[in-house]
PDB file of C-alpha atoms in Angstrom:
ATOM      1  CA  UNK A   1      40.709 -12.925  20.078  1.00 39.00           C
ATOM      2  CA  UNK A   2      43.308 -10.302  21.427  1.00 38.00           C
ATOM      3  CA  UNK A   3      44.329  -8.959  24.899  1.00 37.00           C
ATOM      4  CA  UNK A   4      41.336  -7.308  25.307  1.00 43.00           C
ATOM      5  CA  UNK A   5      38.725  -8.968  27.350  1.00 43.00           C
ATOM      6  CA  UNK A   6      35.938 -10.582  25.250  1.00 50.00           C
ATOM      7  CA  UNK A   7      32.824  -9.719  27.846  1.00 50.00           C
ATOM      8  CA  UNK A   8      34.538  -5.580  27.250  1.00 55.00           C
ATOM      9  CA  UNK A   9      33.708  -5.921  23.108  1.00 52.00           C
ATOM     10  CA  UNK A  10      30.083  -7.112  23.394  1.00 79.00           C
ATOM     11  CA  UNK A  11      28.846  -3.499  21.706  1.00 89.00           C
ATOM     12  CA  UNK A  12      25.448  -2.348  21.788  1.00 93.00           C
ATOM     13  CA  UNK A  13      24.230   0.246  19.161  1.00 94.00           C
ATOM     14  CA  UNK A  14      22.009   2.049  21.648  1.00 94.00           C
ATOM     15  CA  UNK A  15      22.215   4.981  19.379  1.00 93.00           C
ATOM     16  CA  UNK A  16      21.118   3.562  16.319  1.00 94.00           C
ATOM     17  CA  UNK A  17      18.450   1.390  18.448  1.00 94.00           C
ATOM     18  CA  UNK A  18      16.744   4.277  19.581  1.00 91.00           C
ATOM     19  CA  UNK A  19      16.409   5.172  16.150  1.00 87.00           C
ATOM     20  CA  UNK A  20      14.395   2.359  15.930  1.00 86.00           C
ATOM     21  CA  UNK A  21      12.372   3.042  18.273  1.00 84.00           C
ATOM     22  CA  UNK A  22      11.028   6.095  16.329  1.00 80.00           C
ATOM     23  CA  UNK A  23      11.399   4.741  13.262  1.00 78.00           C
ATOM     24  CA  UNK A  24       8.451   1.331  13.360  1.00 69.00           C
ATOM     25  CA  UNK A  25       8.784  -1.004  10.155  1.00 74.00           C
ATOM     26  CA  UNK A  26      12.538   0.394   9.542  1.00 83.00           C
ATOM     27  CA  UNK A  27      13.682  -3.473   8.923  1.00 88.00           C
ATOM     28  CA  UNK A  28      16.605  -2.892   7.095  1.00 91.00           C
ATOM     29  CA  UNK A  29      18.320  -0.226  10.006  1.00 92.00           C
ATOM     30  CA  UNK A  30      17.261  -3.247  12.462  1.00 93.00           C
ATOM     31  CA  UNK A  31      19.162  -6.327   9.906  1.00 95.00           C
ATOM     32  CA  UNK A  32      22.337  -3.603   9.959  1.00 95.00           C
ATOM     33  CA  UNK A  33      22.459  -3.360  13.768  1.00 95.00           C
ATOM     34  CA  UNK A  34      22.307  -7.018  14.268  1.00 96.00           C
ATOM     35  CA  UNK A  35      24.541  -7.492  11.552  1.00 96.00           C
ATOM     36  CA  UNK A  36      27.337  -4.479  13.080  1.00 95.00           C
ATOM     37  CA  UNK A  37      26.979  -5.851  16.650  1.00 94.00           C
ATOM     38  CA  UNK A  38      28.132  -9.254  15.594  1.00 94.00           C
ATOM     39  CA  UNK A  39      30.348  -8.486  13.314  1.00 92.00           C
ATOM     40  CA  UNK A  40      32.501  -6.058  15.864  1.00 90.00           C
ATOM     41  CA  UNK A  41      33.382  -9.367  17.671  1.00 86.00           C
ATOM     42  CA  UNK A  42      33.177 -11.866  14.712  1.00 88.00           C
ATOM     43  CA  UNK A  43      34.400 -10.299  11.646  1.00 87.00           C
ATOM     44  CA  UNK A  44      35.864  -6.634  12.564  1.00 85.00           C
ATOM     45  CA  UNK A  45      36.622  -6.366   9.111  1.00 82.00           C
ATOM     46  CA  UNK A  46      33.268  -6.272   7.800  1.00 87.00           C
ATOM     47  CA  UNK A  47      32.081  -4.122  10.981  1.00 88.00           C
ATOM     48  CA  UNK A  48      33.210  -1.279   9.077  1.00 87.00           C
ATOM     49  CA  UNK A  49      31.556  -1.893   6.009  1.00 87.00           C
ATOM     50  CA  UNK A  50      28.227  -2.169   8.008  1.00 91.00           C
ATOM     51  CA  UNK A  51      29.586   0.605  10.065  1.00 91.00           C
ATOM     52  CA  UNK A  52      29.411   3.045   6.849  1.00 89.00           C
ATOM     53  CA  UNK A  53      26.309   1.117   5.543  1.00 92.00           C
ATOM     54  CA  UNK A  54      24.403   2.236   8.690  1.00 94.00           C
ATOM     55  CA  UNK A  55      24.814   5.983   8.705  1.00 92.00           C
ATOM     56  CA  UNK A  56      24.089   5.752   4.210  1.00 91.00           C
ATOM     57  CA  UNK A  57      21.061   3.674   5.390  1.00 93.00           C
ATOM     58  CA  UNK A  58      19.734   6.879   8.376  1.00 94.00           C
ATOM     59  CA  UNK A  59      20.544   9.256   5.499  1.00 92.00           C
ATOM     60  CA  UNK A  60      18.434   7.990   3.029  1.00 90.00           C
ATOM     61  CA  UNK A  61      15.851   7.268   5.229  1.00 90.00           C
ATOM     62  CA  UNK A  62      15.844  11.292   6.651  1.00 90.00           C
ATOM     63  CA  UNK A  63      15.589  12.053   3.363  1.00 89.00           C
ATOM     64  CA  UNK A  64      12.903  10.113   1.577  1.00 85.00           C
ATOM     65  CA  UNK A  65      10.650  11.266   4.738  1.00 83.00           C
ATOM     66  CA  UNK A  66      11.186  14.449   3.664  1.00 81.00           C
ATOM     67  CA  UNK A  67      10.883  13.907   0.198  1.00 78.00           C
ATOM     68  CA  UNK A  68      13.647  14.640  -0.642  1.00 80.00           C
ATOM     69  CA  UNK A  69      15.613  11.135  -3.099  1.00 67.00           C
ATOM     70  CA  UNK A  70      16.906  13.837  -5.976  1.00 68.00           C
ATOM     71  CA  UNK A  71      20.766  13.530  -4.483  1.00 65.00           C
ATOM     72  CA  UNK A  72      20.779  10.571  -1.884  1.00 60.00           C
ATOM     73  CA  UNK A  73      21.242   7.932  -4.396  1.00 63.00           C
ATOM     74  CA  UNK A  74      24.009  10.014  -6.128  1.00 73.00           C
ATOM     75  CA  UNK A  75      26.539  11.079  -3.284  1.00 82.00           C
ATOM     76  CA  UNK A  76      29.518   9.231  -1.478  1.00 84.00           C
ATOM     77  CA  UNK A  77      29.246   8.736   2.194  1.00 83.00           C
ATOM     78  CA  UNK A  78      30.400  12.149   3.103  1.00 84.00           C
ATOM     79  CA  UNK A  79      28.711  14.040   0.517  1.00 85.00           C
ATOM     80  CA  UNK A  80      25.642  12.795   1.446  1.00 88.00           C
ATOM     81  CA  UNK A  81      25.960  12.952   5.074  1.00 86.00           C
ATOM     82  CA  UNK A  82      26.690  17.054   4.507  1.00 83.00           C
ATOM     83  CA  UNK A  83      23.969  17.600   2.323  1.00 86.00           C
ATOM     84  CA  UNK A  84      21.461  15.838   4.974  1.00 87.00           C
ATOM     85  CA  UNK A  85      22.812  18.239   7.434  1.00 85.00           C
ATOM     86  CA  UNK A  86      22.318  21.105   5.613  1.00 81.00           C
ATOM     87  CA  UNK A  87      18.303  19.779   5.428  1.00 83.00           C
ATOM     88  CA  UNK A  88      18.156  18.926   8.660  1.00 84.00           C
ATOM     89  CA  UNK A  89      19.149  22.584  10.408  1.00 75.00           C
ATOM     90  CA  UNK A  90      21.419  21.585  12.964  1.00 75.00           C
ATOM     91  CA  UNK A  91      22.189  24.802  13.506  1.00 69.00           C
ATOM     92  CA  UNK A  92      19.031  27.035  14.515  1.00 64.00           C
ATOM     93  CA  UNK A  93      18.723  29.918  11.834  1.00 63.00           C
ATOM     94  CA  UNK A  94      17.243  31.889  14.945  1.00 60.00           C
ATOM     95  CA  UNK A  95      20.350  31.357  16.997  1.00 61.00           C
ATOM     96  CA  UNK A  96      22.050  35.123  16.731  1.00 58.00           C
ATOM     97  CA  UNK A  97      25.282  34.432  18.386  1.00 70.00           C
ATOM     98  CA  UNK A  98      27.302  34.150  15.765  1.00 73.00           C
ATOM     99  CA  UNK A  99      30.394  31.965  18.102  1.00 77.00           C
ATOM    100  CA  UNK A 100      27.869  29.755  19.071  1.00 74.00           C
ATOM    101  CA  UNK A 101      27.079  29.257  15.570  1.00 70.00           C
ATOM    102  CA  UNK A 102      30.539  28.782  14.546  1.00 75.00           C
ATOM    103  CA  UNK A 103      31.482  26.467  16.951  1.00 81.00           C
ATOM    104  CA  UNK A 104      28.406  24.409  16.286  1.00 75.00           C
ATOM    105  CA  UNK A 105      29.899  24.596  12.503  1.00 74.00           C
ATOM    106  CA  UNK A 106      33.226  23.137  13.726  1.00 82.00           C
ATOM    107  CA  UNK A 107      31.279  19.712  15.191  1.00 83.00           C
ATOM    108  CA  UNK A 108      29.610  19.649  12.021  1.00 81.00           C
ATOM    109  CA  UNK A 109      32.766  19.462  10.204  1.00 80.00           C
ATOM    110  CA  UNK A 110      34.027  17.239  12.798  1.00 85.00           C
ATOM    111  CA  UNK A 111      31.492  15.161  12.246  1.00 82.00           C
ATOM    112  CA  UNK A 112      32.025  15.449   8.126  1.00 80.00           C
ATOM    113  CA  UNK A 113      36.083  14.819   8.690  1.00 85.00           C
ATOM    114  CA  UNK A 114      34.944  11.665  10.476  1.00 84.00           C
ATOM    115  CA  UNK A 115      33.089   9.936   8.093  1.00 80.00           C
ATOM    116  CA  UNK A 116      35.940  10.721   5.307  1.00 80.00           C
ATOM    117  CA  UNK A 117      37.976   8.750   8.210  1.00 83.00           C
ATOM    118  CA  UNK A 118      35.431   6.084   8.225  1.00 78.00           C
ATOM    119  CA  UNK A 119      34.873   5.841   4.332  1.00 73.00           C
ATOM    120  CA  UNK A 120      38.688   5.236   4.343  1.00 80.00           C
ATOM    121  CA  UNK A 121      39.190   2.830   7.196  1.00 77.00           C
ATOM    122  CA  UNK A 122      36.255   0.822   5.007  1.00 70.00           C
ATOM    123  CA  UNK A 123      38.020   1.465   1.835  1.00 74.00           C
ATOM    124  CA  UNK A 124      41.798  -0.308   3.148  1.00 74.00           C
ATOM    125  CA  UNK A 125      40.050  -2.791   5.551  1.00 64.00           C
ATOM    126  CA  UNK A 126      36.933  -3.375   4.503  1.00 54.00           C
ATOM    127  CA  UNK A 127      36.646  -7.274   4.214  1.00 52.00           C
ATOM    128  CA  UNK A 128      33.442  -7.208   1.473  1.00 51.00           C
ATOM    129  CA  UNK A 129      34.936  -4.425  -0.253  1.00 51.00           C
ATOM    130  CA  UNK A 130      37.724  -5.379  -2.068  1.00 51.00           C
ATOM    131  CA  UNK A 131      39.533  -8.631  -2.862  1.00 53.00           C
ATOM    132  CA  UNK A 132      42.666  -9.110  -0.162  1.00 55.00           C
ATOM    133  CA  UNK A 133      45.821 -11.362   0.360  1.00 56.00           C
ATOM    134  CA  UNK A 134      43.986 -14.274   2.330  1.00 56.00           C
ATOM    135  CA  UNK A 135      47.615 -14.328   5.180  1.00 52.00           C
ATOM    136  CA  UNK A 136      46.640 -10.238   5.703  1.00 54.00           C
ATOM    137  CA  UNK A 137      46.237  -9.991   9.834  1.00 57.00           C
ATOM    138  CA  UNK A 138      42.351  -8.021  10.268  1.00 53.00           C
ATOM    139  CA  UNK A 139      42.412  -5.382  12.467  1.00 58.00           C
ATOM    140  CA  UNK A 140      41.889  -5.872  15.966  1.00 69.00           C
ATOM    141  CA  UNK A 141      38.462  -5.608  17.549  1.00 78.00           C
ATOM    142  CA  UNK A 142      38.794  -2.576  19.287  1.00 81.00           C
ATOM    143  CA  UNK A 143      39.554  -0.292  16.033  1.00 83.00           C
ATOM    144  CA  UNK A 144      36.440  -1.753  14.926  1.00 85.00           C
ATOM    145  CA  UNK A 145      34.466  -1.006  18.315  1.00 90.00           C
ATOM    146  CA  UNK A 146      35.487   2.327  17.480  1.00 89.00           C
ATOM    147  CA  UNK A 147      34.067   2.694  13.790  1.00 88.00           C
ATOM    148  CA  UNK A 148      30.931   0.979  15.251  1.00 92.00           C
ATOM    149  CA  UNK A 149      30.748   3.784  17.604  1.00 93.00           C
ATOM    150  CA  UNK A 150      31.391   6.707  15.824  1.00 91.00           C
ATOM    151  CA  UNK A 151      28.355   4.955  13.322  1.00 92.00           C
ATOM    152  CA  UNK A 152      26.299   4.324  15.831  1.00 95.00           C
ATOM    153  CA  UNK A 153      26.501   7.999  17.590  1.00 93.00           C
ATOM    154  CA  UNK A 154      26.121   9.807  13.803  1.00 92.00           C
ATOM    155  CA  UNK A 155      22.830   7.739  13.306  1.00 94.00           C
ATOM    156  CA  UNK A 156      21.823   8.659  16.954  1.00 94.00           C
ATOM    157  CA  UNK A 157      22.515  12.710  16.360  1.00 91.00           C
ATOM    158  CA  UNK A 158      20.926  12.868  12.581  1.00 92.00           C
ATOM    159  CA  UNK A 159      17.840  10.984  13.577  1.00 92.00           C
ATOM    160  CA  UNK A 160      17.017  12.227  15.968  1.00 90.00           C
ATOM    161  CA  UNK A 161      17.473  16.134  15.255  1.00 88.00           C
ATOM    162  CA  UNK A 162      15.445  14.600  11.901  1.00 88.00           C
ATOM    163  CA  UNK A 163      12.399  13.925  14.527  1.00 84.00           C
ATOM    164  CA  UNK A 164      12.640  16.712  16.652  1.00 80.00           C
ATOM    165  CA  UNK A 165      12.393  19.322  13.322  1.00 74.00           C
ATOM    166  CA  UNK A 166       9.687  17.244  11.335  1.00 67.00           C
ATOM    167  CA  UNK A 167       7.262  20.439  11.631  1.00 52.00           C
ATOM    168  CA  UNK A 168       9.502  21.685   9.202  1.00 50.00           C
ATOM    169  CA  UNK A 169       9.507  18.770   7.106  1.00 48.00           C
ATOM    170  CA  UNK A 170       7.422  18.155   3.974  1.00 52.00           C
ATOM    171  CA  UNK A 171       5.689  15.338   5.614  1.00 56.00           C
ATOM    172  CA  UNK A 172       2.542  15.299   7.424  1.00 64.00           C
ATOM    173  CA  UNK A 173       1.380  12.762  10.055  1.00 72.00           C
ATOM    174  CA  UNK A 174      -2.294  11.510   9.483  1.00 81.00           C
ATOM    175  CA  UNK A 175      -2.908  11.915  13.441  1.00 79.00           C
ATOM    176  CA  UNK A 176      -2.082  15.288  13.438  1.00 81.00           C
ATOM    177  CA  UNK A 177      -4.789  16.898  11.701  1.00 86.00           C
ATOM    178  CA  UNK A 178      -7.591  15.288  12.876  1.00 90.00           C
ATOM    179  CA  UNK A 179     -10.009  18.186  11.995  1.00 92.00           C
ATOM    180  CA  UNK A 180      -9.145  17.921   8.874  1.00 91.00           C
ATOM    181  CA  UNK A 181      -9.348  14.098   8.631  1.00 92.00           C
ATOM    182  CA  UNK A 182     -13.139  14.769   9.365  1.00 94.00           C
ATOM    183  CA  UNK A 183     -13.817  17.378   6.715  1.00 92.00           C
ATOM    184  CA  UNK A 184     -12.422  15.311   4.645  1.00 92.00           C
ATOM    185  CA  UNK A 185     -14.421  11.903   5.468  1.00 93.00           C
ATOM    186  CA  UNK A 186     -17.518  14.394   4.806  1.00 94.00           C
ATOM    187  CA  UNK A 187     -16.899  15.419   2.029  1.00 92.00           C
ATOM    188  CA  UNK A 188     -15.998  11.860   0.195  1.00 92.00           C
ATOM    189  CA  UNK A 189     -17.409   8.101   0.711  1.00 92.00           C
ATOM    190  CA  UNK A 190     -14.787   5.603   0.555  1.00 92.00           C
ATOM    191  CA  UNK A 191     -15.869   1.952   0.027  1.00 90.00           C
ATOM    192  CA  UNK A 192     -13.590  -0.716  -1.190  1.00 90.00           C
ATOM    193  CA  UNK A 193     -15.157  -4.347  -1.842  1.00 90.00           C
ATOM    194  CA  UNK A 194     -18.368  -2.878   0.045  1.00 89.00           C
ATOM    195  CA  UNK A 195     -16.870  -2.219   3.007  1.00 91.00           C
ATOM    196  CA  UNK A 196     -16.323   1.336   4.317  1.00 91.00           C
ATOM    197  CA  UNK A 197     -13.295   3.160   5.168  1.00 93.00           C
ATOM    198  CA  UNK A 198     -12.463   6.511   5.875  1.00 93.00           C
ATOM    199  CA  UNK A 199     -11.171   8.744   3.038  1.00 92.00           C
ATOM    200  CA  UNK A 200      -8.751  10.788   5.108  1.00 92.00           C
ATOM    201  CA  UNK A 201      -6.822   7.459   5.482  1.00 91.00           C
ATOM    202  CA  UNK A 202      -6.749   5.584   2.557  1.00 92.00           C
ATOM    203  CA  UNK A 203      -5.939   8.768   0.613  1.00 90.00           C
ATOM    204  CA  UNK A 204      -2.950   9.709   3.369  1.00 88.00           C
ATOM    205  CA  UNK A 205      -2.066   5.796   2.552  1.00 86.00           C
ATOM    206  CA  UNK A 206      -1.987   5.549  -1.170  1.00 88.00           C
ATOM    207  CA  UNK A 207      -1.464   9.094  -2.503  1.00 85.00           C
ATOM    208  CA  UNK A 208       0.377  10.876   0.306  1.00 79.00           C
ATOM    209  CA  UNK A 209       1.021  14.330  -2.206  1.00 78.00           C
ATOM    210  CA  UNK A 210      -2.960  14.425  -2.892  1.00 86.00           C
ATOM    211  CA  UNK A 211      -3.728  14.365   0.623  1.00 87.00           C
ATOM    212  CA  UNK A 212      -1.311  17.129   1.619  1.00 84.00           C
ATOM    213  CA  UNK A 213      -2.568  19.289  -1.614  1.00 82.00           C
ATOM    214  CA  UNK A 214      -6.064  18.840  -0.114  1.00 88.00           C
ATOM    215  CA  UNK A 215      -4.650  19.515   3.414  1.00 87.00           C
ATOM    216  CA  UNK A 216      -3.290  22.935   2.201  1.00 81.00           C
ATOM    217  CA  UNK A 217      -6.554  24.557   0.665  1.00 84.00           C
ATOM    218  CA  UNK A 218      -7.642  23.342   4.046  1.00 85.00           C
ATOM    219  CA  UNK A 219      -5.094  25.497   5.741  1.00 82.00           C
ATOM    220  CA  UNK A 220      -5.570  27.882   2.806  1.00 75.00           C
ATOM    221  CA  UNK A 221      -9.371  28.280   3.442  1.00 76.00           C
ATOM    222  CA  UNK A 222      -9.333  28.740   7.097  1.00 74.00           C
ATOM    223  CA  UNK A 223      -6.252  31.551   6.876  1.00 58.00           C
ATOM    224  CA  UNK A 224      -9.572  33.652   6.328  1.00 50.00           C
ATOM    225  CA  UNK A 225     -11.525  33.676   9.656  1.00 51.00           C
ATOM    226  CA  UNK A 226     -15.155  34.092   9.048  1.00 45.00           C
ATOM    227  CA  UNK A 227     -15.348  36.449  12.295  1.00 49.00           C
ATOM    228  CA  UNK A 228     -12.706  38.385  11.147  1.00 45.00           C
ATOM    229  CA  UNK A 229     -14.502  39.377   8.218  1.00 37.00           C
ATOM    230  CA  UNK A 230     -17.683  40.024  10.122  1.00 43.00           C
ATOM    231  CA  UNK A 231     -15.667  42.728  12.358  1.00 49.00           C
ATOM    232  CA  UNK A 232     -14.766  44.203   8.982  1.00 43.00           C
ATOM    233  CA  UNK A 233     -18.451  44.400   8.127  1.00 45.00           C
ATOM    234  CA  UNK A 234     -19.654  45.832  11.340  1.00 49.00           C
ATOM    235  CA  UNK A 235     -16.372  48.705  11.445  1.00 47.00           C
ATOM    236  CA  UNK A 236     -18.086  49.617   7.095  1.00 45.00           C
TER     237      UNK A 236
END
């Protein structure tokens, strides 16, 4: 071990396990926090490769919700962690004072300088990385901890500004149009094996881009109120 008290290393992602929390089926975020939380007292070495795999792993899951795979397969670490930024509008566009906004900018880039720091640490100690002189002494535990940590707290930040903006995301939630989901179910019959299902829901869970094209004539169609035009008839 070290000098360091074993009971003070036990680490907890609580960050990246509230992510989880709004995040149901997300199985391979959960395998990675298991697999950093051991591996911060077990194998520090490898913590940081986890460490690094966990904030890839929240960016690519931000961005296929919103649709959006064109770049995150394509970009290193910090690449890809600025461009999900950028989507994500950490900074509020209404926000008009422009110090705020700057020094908002500056823990952006903070946060950008530290996962070059990360991408490094993984790149000299990273144990499934690269091949290594077997007698080379790991690094301690606590530099670890501390890669864990800054993972963990990146994870916690994106996510969750990810959830808290999804109205302007490209994806839709079947619950929240529930109006809809009705006109829809009676307008269509769905039966599969002669049993009967709603249409809203099967076409939300096979063809997700169909039943946001239908979902937008909706909107379309009702951005003309019917008593608005009967005011205009009335006033002619």
């Amino acid at each position: 071990m070290s000098e360091l008290d074993k009971d003070n290393l036990r680490f907890i992602c609580h960050g990246a396990r509230e992510v989880l929390e709004l995040s149901v089926g997300a199985v391979h975020i959960e395998k990675l926090i298991n697999a950093l939380e051991r591996a911060v007292e077990e194998d520090p070495g490898l913590a940081f490769d986890l460490a690094k795999s966990l904030v890839e792993s929240i960016c690519k899951t931000i961005l296929s919700d919103r649709n959006d795979e064109s770049k995150d397969k394509l970009l290193e670490l910090p690449k890809l962690v600025k461009y999900t930024t950028k989507q994500l509008n950490l900074i509020p566009e209404e926000h008009l004072n422009p110090e705020v906004e700057q020094s908002f900018q500056s823990v952006i880039n903070g946060l950008i300088t530290t996962i070059h720091g990360l991408c490094e640490i993984r790149r000299l100690e990273g144990t499934a990385s690269h091949g290594r002189n077997g007698y080379i002494k790991s690094l301690e535990p606590l530099q670890a901890l501390f890669a864990a940590r800054v993972a963990d707290a990146i994870a916690n930040l994106l996510f969750k500004t990810h959830k808290n903006n999804l109205t302007s995301s490209k994806i839709p939630y079947y619950e929240d149009n529930p109006e809809f989901n009705i006109y829809l179910d009676s307008l269509y019959e769905c039966s599969i094996a002669g049993l009967p299902y709603k249409t809203s829901d099967v076409l939300f869970k096979i063809d997700q881009q169909a039943y946001i094209n239908f979902l937008q004539e909706y909107l379309s169609d009702l951005s003309v109120n019917p008593e608005d035009l009967s005011n205009e008839d009335e006033k002619e």
